[in-house]
Coordinates of C-alpha atoms in Angstrom, one line a residue:
X216 CA 88.7 166.7 84.1
X217 CA 87.4 164.0 82.5
X218 CA 90.0 163.3 78.9
X219 CA 88.7 163.2 75.9
X220 CA 91.2 161.1 74.0
X221 CA 91.2 161.4 70.7
X222 CA 92.8 158.1 69.0
X223 CA 93.0 157.1 66.0
X224 CA 92.9 153.8 64.2
X225 CA 93.4 150.2 65.9
X226 CA 96.5 148.7 64.5
X227 CA 98.2 152.8 63.3
X228 CA 100.1 153.5 61.1
X229 CA 101.8 157.0 61.1
X230 CA 98.8 159.4 59.8
X231 CA 97.2 158.2 62.5
X232 CA 99.5 158.4 65.1
X233 CA 100.4 161.3 64.5
X234 CA 96.9 163.0 63.5
X235 CA 95.9 162.1 66.5
X236 CA 99.3 164.3 68.6
X237 CA 98.9 167.3 66.1
X238 CA 94.9 167.8 66.5
X239 CA 95.1 167.0 70.3
X240 CA 98.1 169.8 70.8
X241 CA 95.9 171.9 68.6
X242 CA 92.7 171.9 71.1
X243 CA 95.0 172.0 74.3
X244 CA 96.8 175.2 73.3
X245 CA 94.5 176.8 71.8
X246 CA 92.0 177.0 75.8
X247 CA 91.1 173.2 75.8
X248 CA 93.3 171.5 78.6
X249 CA 91.7 168.1 78.5
X250 CA 91.9 166.7 74.7
X251 CA 95.2 163.8 75.1
X252 CA 96.1 161.8 73.1
X253 CA 95.8 158.1 72.2
X254 CA 96.2 155.0 70.6
X255 CA 94.9 151.7 69.9
X256 CA 97.6 149.8 69.2
X257 CA 101.8 149.6 68.6
X258 CA 104.1 151.5 67.6
X259 CA 104.7 150.7 64.6
X260 CA 108.7 150.6 63.8
X261 CA 108.0 153.6 61.0
X262 CA 106.4 155.7 63.4
X263 CA 108.4 155.0 66.3
X264 CA 112.3 156.0 64.4
X265 CA 109.6 160.0 63.4
X266 CA 108.9 159.6 66.6
X267 CA 112.5 159.7 67.5
X268 CA 114.1 161.3 64.7
X269 CA 112.0 164.5 66.1
X270 CA 112.7 163.3 70.5
X271 CA 108.7 162.4 70.7
X272 CA 107.1 160.1 73.2
X273 CA 104.1 158.0 71.4
X274 CA 100.9 158.8 72.5
X275 CA 98.8 157.0 75.5
X276 CA 98.0 153.2 74.2
X277 CA 94.0 152.3 75.6
X278 CA 92.2 149.5 75.0
X279 CA 89.1 150.0 75.0
X280 CA 86.3 153.3 76.3
X281 CA 83.4 151.1 77.3
X282 CA 82.0 152.7 80.2
X283 CA 83.5 151.7 83.4
X284 CA 83.1 152.1 87.3
X285 CA 85.2 155.5 87.9
X286 CA 83.0 157.0 84.5
X287 CA 80.3 157.1 86.9
X288 CA 79.1 159.9 89.8
X289 CA 79.1 157.0 92.4
X290 CA 79.3 158.3 96.1
X291 CA 82.0 159.1 98.3
X292 CA 81.0 158.8 101.9
X293 CA 83.9 158.4 104.6
X294 CA 86.0 155.8 105.4
X295 CA 85.6 154.2 108.7
X296 CA 88.1 152.9 110.1
X297 CA 87.5 149.4 111.7
X298 CA 88.2 150.4 115.3
X299 CA 86.4 153.5 115.3
X300 CA 82.4 153.4 117.6
X301 CA 79.8 153.2 116.6
X302 CA 78.4 156.2 117.3
X303 CA 81.2 157.6 114.8
X304 CA 80.2 156.2 112.3
X305 CA 76.5 156.1 113.3
X306 CA 76.8 159.9 112.4
X307 CA 78.1 159.7 109.8
X308 CA 76.3 157.1 108.2
X309 CA 73.3 160.5 109.7
X310 CA 75.3 162.8 107.6
X311 CA 75.2 161.0 105.1
X312 CA 73.0 160.4 101.2
X313 CA 74.7 156.7 100.6
X314 CA 72.7 153.7 102.3
X315 CA 75.3 152.0 103.3
X316 CA 80.3 153.2 104.5
X317 CA 83.0 151.3 103.8
X318 CA 84.7 150.0 107.1
X319 CA 88.2 149.6 106.3
X320 CA 91.9 148.2 107.9
X321 CA 94.6 149.7 108.8
X322 CA 96.0 149.7 105.2
X323 CA 92.1 151.1 104.1
X324 CA 91.3 147.6 102.1
X325 CA 88.1 146.9 103.2
X326 CA 86.8 145.3 105.5
X327 CA 83.1 145.5 106.2
X328 CA 79.8 147.3 105.6
X329 CA 77.8 149.5 107.8
X330 CA 74.3 150.7 107.1
X331 CA 70.7 151.4 109.6
X332 CA 69.9 148.0 109.2
X333 CA 73.1 147.0 111.0
X334 CA 72.5 149.6 114.0
X335 CA 69.5 148.8 115.1
X336 CA 69.8 144.9 114.4
X337 CA 72.4 145.1 117.5
X338 CA 71.1 147.7 119.1
X339 CA 67.9 145.9 119.6
X340 CA 70.1 142.4 120.5
X341 CA 72.0 145.4 123.2
X342 CA 68.7 146.1 124.9
X343 CA 67.6 142.4 125.3
X344 CA 71.0 141.0 126.3
X345 CA 73.6 144.3 127.5
X346 CA 76.3 142.8 127.7
X347 CA 80.0 144.5 126.2
X348 CA 83.7 142.7 126.0
X349 CA 86.3 143.7 125.4
X350 CA 85.4 147.7 124.8
X351 CA 87.8 149.7 124.8
X352 CA 88.8 152.7 127.0
X353 CA 89.4 154.9 124.8
X354 CA 85.7 154.4 123.0
X355 CA 83.6 154.5 126.2
X356 CA 85.5 157.8 126.9
X357 CA 84.9 159.1 123.8
X358 CA 81.7 157.6 123.2
X359 CA 80.5 159.5 127.0
X360 CA 82.0 161.8 127.8
X361 CA 84.2 161.3 130.2
X362 CA 87.2 161.3 132.1
X363 CA 89.4 158.8 134.4
X364 CA 89.8 158.8 137.7
X365 CA 91.9 157.2 140.0
X366 CA 95.5 155.5 139.0
X367 CA 94.5 152.1 138.4
X368 CA 92.4 153.0 136.0
X369 CA 94.7 153.5 133.5
X370 CA 96.1 150.2 133.3
X371 CA 92.8 149.4 131.9
X372 CA 92.7 149.6 128.1
X373 CA 89.2 147.3 127.6
X374 CA 86.4 146.2 129.7
X375 CA 83.7 143.2 129.8
X376 CA 81.0 142.7 131.2
X377 CA 76.8 142.8 132.1
X378 CA 75.4 146.2 132.5
X379 CA 73.7 146.6 135.4
X380 CA 72.7 149.7 137.1
X381 CA 71.4 151.5 140.1
X382 CA 68.1 152.0 141.1
X383 CA 68.0 155.9 142.7
X384 CA 68.0 155.3 146.9
X385 CA 70.1 151.7 146.5
X386 CA 72.4 150.8 149.4
X387 CA 72.7 147.2 148.6
X388 CA 73.6 145.0 145.3
X389 CA 74.4 141.8 144.2
X390 CA 77.6 141.9 142.1
X391 CA 79.8 140.0 139.8
X392 CA 83.3 141.0 138.2
X393 CA 82.2 141.4 134.9
X394 CA 79.6 144.0 135.4
X395 CA 79.6 147.7 134.0
X396 CA 78.2 149.6 136.4
X397 CA 75.9 152.9 136.4
X398 CA 75.7 154.3 139.9
X399 CA 75.0 158.3 140.9
X400 CA 75.9 159.6 144.0
X401 CA 75.8 156.7 145.3
X402 CA 78.7 156.2 147.8
X403 CA 77.6 152.9 149.7
X404 CA 77.2 151.4 145.8
X405 CA 80.4 152.5 144.5
X406 CA 82.0 150.7 147.6
X407 CA 80.2 147.8 147.0
X408 CA 80.9 147.8 143.8
X409 CA 84.8 148.5 144.5
X410 CA 84.9 145.5 147.1
X411 CA 83.8 143.2 144.5
X412 CA 85.9 144.4 142.0
X413 CA 83.2 144.8 139.0
X414 CA 85.1 145.9 135.6
X415 CA 83.6 149.3 135.0
X416 CA 81.8 151.4 137.8
X417 CA 80.7 154.8 135.1
X418 CA 79.5 157.7 137.4
X419 CA 76.9 159.6 135.8
X420 CA 76.7 162.9 136.6
X421 CA 78.8 162.1 140.0
X422 CA 81.9 162.3 142.0
X423 CA 83.1 159.4 144.2
X424 CA 83.6 159.8 147.6
X425 CA 85.7 162.8 149.2
X426 CA 87.1 159.0 151.6
X427 CA 87.5 156.9 149.4
X428 CA 91.2 155.6 148.7
X429 CA 90.0 153.9 144.6
X430 CA 94.1 153.6 143.5
X431 CA 94.0 150.1 145.7
X432 CA 91.7 149.0 143.7
X433 CA 93.2 148.1 139.7
X434 CA 91.1 146.0 138.7
X435 CA 87.9 148.4 138.6
X436 CA 87.6 151.3 136.1
X437 CA 86.7 154.0 137.1
X438 CA 84.8 156.9 134.9
X439 CA 82.4 159.3 134.8
X440 CA 80.2 161.8 132.6
X441 CA 78.0 164.7 133.1
X442 CA 75.6 162.3 130.9
X443 CA 73.0 160.6 133.5
X444 CA 72.4 157.3 133.5
X445 CA 69.4 156.5 131.4
X446 CA 71.2 157.9 128.7
X447 CA 74.5 156.0 129.5
X448 CA 72.8 153.1 129.4
X449 CA 71.7 153.5 125.5
X450 CA 75.0 154.9 124.3
X451 CA 77.5 152.1 125.7
X452 CA 76.0 150.2 123.1
X453 CA 77.5 152.8 120.5
X454 CA 80.8 152.2 122.3
X455 CA 81.8 148.8 120.2
X456 CA 84.0 149.3 117.6
X457 CA 82.4 149.2 114.6
X458 CA 83.8 146.1 113.2
X459 CA 81.9 143.6 115.7
X460 CA 78.4 144.6 114.0
X461 CA 79.1 145.6 110.0
X462 CA 78.5 143.4 107.6
X463 CA 82.2 142.0 106.5
X464 CA 81.8 138.7 105.1
X465 CA 80.7 137.6 101.5
X466 CA 80.9 141.8 100.0
X467 CA 79.7 141.4 97.2
X468 CA 82.0 144.8 95.4
X469 CA 83.2 146.3 91.9
X470 CA 87.0 147.8 90.9
X471 CA 87.5 151.0 89.5
X472 CA 88.3 149.4 86.1
X473 CA 85.4 147.0 86.1
X474 CA 83.4 148.0 83.2
X475 CA 79.8 148.9 84.2
X476 CA 77.7 146.0 81.3
X477 CA 79.4 143.1 83.6
X478 CA 79.2 144.8 87.1
X479 CA 75.1 145.6 86.1
X480 CA 75.7 141.3 86.1
X481 CA 76.6 141.3 89.5
X482 CA 74.0 144.2 91.4
X483 CA 70.7 143.0 89.2
X484 CA 71.7 139.1 91.1
X485 CA 72.7 140.7 94.6
X486 CA 69.5 142.5 97.7
X487 CA 72.2 145.4 99.3
X488 CA 71.8 148.1 98.1
X489 CA 75.8 149.7 97.9
X490 CA 78.6 148.0 96.7
X491 CA 82.2 149.5 97.8
X492 CA 84.6 150.7 95.3
X493 CA 88.1 149.9 95.8
X494 CA 91.3 150.9 93.8
X495 CA 94.1 148.8 92.0
X496 CA 95.6 149.0 95.6
X497 CA 91.8 147.4 97.1
X498 CA 91.7 150.5 99.1
X499 CA 88.4 152.0 99.3
X500 CA 87.2 154.4 97.2
X501 CA 83.1 154.6 96.7
X502 CA 80.5 153.2 96.9
X503 CA 78.4 151.9 93.6
X504 CA 74.3 151.7 94.2
X505 CA 72.1 150.7 91.9
X506 CA 70.6 155.1 90.5
X507 CA 74.3 155.3 89.9
X508 CA 73.9 153.4 86.4
X509 CA 70.9 154.5 85.8
X510 CA 72.5 157.5 83.4
X511 CA 76.5 156.9 83.1
X512 CA 78.7 159.1 82.0
X513 CA 80.7 158.1 78.9
X514 CA 84.4 158.7 77.6
X515 CA 84.8 161.3 75.2
X516 CA 86.7 160.5 72.2
X517 CA 87.9 162.4 68.6
X518 CA 88.0 159.7 65.9
X519 CA 91.3 160.9 63.4
X520 CA 92.0 158.7 60.7
X521 CA 88.6 156.9 60.1
X522 CA 84.8 156.6 60.6
X523 CA 84.1 152.9 60.4
X524 CA 83.6 150.8 63.4
X525 CA 85.4 148.5 62.8
X526 CA 88.6 150.2 63.0
X527 CA 87.8 152.5 65.8
X528 CA 88.5 151.5 69.7
X529 CA 86.8 148.4 71.0
X530 CA 83.9 149.9 73.3
X531 CA 82.5 153.0 71.0
X532 CA 79.1 152.3 70.8
X533 CA 79.0 153.7 74.9
X534 CA 81.4 156.2 73.9
X535 CA 80.3 160.7 73.0
X536 CA 81.5 161.2 69.5
X537 CA 82.8 165.2 69.8
X538 CA 84.5 165.1 66.5
X539 CA 85.6 163.0 63.5
X540 CA 88.7 163.8 61.5
X541 CA 89.1 161.9 58.2
X542 CA 89.8 161.2 55.0
X543 CA 88.9 158.4 53.7
X544 CA 84.9 157.0 52.5
X545 CA 82.6 157.2 54.9
X546 CA 81.3 154.0 56.8
X547 CA 79.4 153.3 59.0
X548 CA 79.6 154.9 61.5
X549 CA 76.6 156.5 64.1
X550 CA 75.9 159.7 66.4
X551 CA 73.4 160.2 68.7
X552 CA 73.2 164.2 67.8
X553 CA 74.9 166.5 65.0
X554 CA 79.3 166.5 65.9
X555 CA 81.4 168.0 63.9
X556 CA 83.0 166.1 60.5
X557 CA 86.4 166.6 58.6
X558 CA 86.3 164.8 56.1
X559 CA 88.3 165.9 52.7
X560 CA 90.2 164.4 49.8
X561 CA 93.6 165.1 50.4
X562 CA 96.0 162.1 50.6
X563 CA 96.2 162.7 54.6
X564 CA 94.5 163.1 57.4
X565 CA 97.9 165.3 59.4
X566 CA 97.3 167.6 56.0
X567 CA 93.7 168.8 57.4
X568 CA 95.7 169.5 60.9
X569 CA 98.2 171.1 59.7
X570 CA 95.2 172.7 57.4
X571 CA 93.4 174.6 61.2
X572 CA 96.2 175.8 62.5
X573 CA 97.1 177.2 59.9
X574 CA 93.3 178.4 60.6
X575 CA 93.1 179.1 63.5
X576 CA 97.2 181.0 63.4
X577 CA 99.2 179.0 65.6
X578 CA 102.3 177.7 64.7
X579 CA 102.9 173.9 65.2
X580 CA 106.5 173.7 67.0
X581 CA 109.1 172.6 65.0
X582 CA 108.8 168.7 66.5
X583 CA 104.6 168.9 65.8
X584 CA 105.1 170.2 62.5
X585 CA 109.0 167.7 61.1
X586 CA 105.8 165.0 61.8
X587 CA 103.3 166.6 60.7
X588 CA 105.0 166.1 57.5
X589 CA 106.2 163.2 57.7
X590 CA 103.3 160.9 58.7
X591 CA 102.2 163.5 54.7
X592 CA 105.0 161.7 53.0
X593 CA 104.5 158.5 54.5
X594 CA 101.1 158.1 54.3
X595 CA 101.1 159.3 50.1
X596 CA 103.9 157.6 50.0
X597 CA 106.5 160.1 49.3
X598 CA 103.2 161.8 46.1
X599 CA 103.6 159.0 44.3
X600 CA 100.3 157.7 45.4
X601 CA 96.5 158.4 43.5
X602 CA 95.9 159.9 46.7
X603 CA 98.2 162.4 47.3
X604 CA 97.0 165.5 46.7
X605 CA 98.7 169.8 45.2
X606 CA 97.5 170.1 48.8
X607 CA 99.2 167.3 50.5
X608 CA 103.2 168.8 48.8
X609 CA 102.5 172.2 49.9
X610 CA 101.5 171.1 53.7
X611 CA 104.2 168.9 54.0
X612 CA 106.8 171.9 52.6
X613 CA 105.0 173.6 54.8
X614 CA 106.2 172.1 57.5
X615 CA 109.4 170.6 57.1
X616 CA 110.1 174.4 56.0
X617 CA 109.1 174.9 60.0
X618 CA 110.7 171.9 61.5
X619 CA 114.2 172.9 59.8
X620 CA 114.3 169.9 57.8
X621 CA 113.9 168.9 54.0
X622 CA 111.3 166.1 52.6
X623 CA 114.5 163.7 50.3
X624 CA 115.4 163.3 54.3
X625 CA 112.4 162.4 55.5
X626 CA 111.1 160.5 53.0
X627 CA 114.7 158.2 53.5
X628 CA 114.2 158.1 57.5
X629 CA 110.1 157.1 56.8
X630 CA 110.5 154.9 54.2
X631 CA 113.8 152.7 55.6
X632 CA 112.8 149.3 56.2
X633 CA 115.9 148.8 58.6
X634 CA 116.3 145.2 59.8
X635 CA 112.7 143.6 59.5
X636 CA 115.1 140.0 60.7
X637 CA 114.3 141.1 63.9
X638 CA 110.6 141.6 63.8
X639 CA 108.5 138.3 63.7
X640 CA 105.8 138.1 60.1
X641 CA 103.7 138.5 62.2
X642 CA 104.5 141.9 63.5
X643 CA 105.3 143.2 60.4
X644 CA 101.8 142.1 58.4
X645 CA 99.7 143.7 62.1
X646 CA 101.6 147.1 61.5
X647 CA 99.4 148.4 60.1
X648 CA 96.8 146.2 59.6
X649 CA 92.6 147.0 58.4
X650 CA 89.5 145.3 58.5
X651 CA 86.5 146.4 55.9
X652 CA 83.3 145.3 55.2
X653 CA 81.9 145.7 52.4
X654 CA 79.2 144.2 50.5
X655 CA 78.8 141.3 52.8
X656 CA 81.8 140.9 52.8
X657 CA 85.0 140.4 55.6
X658 CA 88.3 141.2 54.6
X659 CA 91.9 142.3 56.1
X660 CA 93.9 144.0 54.2
X661 CA 97.7 144.8 55.4
X662 CA 100.3 147.5 54.0
X663 CA 103.8 147.4 54.8
X664 CA 105.8 150.2 52.8
X665 CA 110.0 150.2 52.4
X666 CA 112.0 150.4 49.1
X667 CA 113.5 146.8 49.7
X668 CA 110.9 144.8 49.3
X669 CA 113.5 141.8 48.0
X670 CA 113.9 141.4 52.0
X671 CA 110.3 141.4 52.4
X672 CA 109.4 139.1 50.0
X673 CA 112.6 136.1 51.1
X674 CA 110.0 136.0 53.7
X675 CA 107.0 135.3 51.4
X676 CA 106.0 131.3 53.3
X677 CA 106.4 133.4 56.7
X678 CA 104.1 136.4 55.9
X679 CA 101.4 133.9 54.1
X680 CA 101.8 131.5 57.2
X681 CA 101.0 134.3 59.6
X682 CA 98.1 135.4 57.5
X683 CA 97.0 132.0 57.5
X684 CA 96.2 132.4 61.6
X685 CA 94.8 135.7 61.2
X686 CA 91.9 134.2 58.4
X687 CA 91.2 131.5 60.9
X688 CA 91.2 134.0 64.0
X689 CA 88.7 136.0 62.7
X690 CA 86.8 134.1 60.0
X691 CA 88.1 136.5 57.0
X692 CA 87.4 135.3 53.6
X693 CA 89.9 137.6 51.5
X694 CA 93.3 138.3 53.5
X695 CA 95.6 140.3 51.4
X696 CA 99.2 142.0 52.0
X697 CA 100.7 145.1 50.6
X698 CA 104.3 144.8 50.2
X699 CA 104.7 148.3 48.7
X700 CA 107.7 149.8 47.4
X701 CA 108.2 152.9 46.5
X702 CA 111.1 153.0 44.4
X703 CA 109.4 150.2 42.5
X704 CA 106.5 152.1 42.0
X705 CA 103.8 149.4 43.0
X706 CA 103.2 146.4 45.5
X707 CA 103.4 142.9 45.6
X708 CA 100.6 141.6 46.8
X709 CA 100.2 138.7 48.8
X710 CA 96.4 136.8 49.2
X711 CA 95.0 134.1 50.7
X712 CA 91.0 133.4 50.0
X713 CA 88.9 134.4 47.9
X714 CA 91.4 134.4 44.4
X715 CA 88.5 134.7 41.9
X716 CA 88.2 138.0 43.8
X717 CA 92.1 139.1 43.4
X718 CA 92.2 137.4 39.7
X719 CA 88.8 139.7 38.9
X720 CA 89.6 143.2 40.5
X721 CA 92.7 144.1 40.4
X722 CA 92.7 141.8 36.6
X723 CA 96.3 139.7 37.0
X724 CA 97.0 136.4 37.2
X725 CA 97.4 135.1 40.1
X726 CA 100.0 132.7 40.8
X727 CA 100.7 130.3 44.1
X728 CA 98.9 133.0 46.7
X729 CA 100.3 136.2 44.4
X730 CA 101.6 138.4 41.9
X731 CA 103.0 141.5 41.4
X732 CA 100.1 145.5 40.7
X733 CA 102.5 148.3 39.3
X734 CA 101.3 151.6 40.0
X735 CA 99.0 149.8 42.6
X736 CA 100.2 152.1 45.7
X737 CA 97.0 152.6 48.1
X738 CA 95.5 151.2 49.9
X739 CA 92.7 153.0 50.5
X740 CA 92.3 154.7 47.0
X741 CA 92.7 151.6 44.7
X742 CA 92.7 148.4 46.7
X743 CA 89.3 148.9 48.7
X744 CA 87.8 150.9 46.0
X745 CA 88.5 147.8 43.2
X746 CA 86.8 144.8 45.3
X747 CA 84.1 147.5 46.6
X748 CA 83.0 148.3 42.1
X749 CA 83.7 144.0 41.8
X750 CA 81.4 143.3 44.8
X751 CA 78.6 146.3 44.6

């Protein structure tokens, strides 16, 4: 069963992480077992404290939802060992729709690829030059349905020689040691072959003369078969190990984690019809053909706490979006068909998810309820953000009661800045960092919420340097860092870039890339809308 990833935005905050976890748990509890909570970035200190408080592990970390080879309905033909007879590999080929089958080494890694063309080519070569070299006796017995005769035959492991058949009625032939001799019920020819010391005698629908002591001929392998000489002469080639004829050089192969876009380039410039697929340990798991890439199976995702392409998981254009649950402005994500889109004007996505538990008559566990209460507190800045609603407060109180905690205690856990000295300015900046495209302007806004902003202001130069590196790397026209202090009910703004935009959007007189905005707490409902109004 392929997973459905429930994921928040890049550089996820607490609301994004918790909403993904809670919604995946809700769907799984209702019988949809394939939902998996995911995250797109590292866990912030705040989120880590909250997860630890309730004994929960963070969601799985995914980097992209681009279509990979593992997402395709590729072929899984049998993987044959390099030592098996050609006949066994040929039978496997006949039973498969795949144009070729992989040949592996002892450890399962790729040795080569075998196609019907390879078999036909070498069959024709054998017809013109009937010579076998070091063919395992076990392979001969298997292909010819035969068994060994005499004690000496058990001492021989491989046979080599030109294939020679005795004509019916023949009584004498000139034979060399390197000969694989086929004969029927012809006692004199058998004796002559033994005296010549041929490599192998194959008795076709015949038995040894009763008066012949073969045990003294230890250099000759003798076996008999119920097949006639004509059939044996054709089957001998198929006793060779498949490694002798398969294509084993300049092999084009792909891995399960390779992206479909990249593999297409390999396939388009190659002439082969089938390509081996390897896993992380380079073991063969299947084969890929061009038709597998025509209609690939896409990864499925549910987006929470965002609906903006730039903030979402890389490769989203190749994925199938099933649902969006959000509390932000409508942005630029498009879907191929109608989906369930729940967007409500509340302060936290966790409020919406908690409401969905209530609507379905399902009580969340104490741990999940505690997480959702903490997420609501975090996103509404303890209900001081202009985005906060009475519904957020009521839902947070309900979740806190289920979890057996108080909102005040959770607030201390959420907004305790901890030892920020142990983290670099870049880590703190990127802990909650979002990109925006507004009326042709490309900007980024980071936010750190705390109750002791003076500790962060003291590292002003470090933050500005980290912001400059991000601006240079991504080409932002404006970079803003909000140091939101819950106790001061406002935000210190550090910025780089369009100073006039900061001046006019927030009606302040900024100096030295810094200003303080009283009552400005929400990036979503205050900072971004003010810039949007300025730029039209």
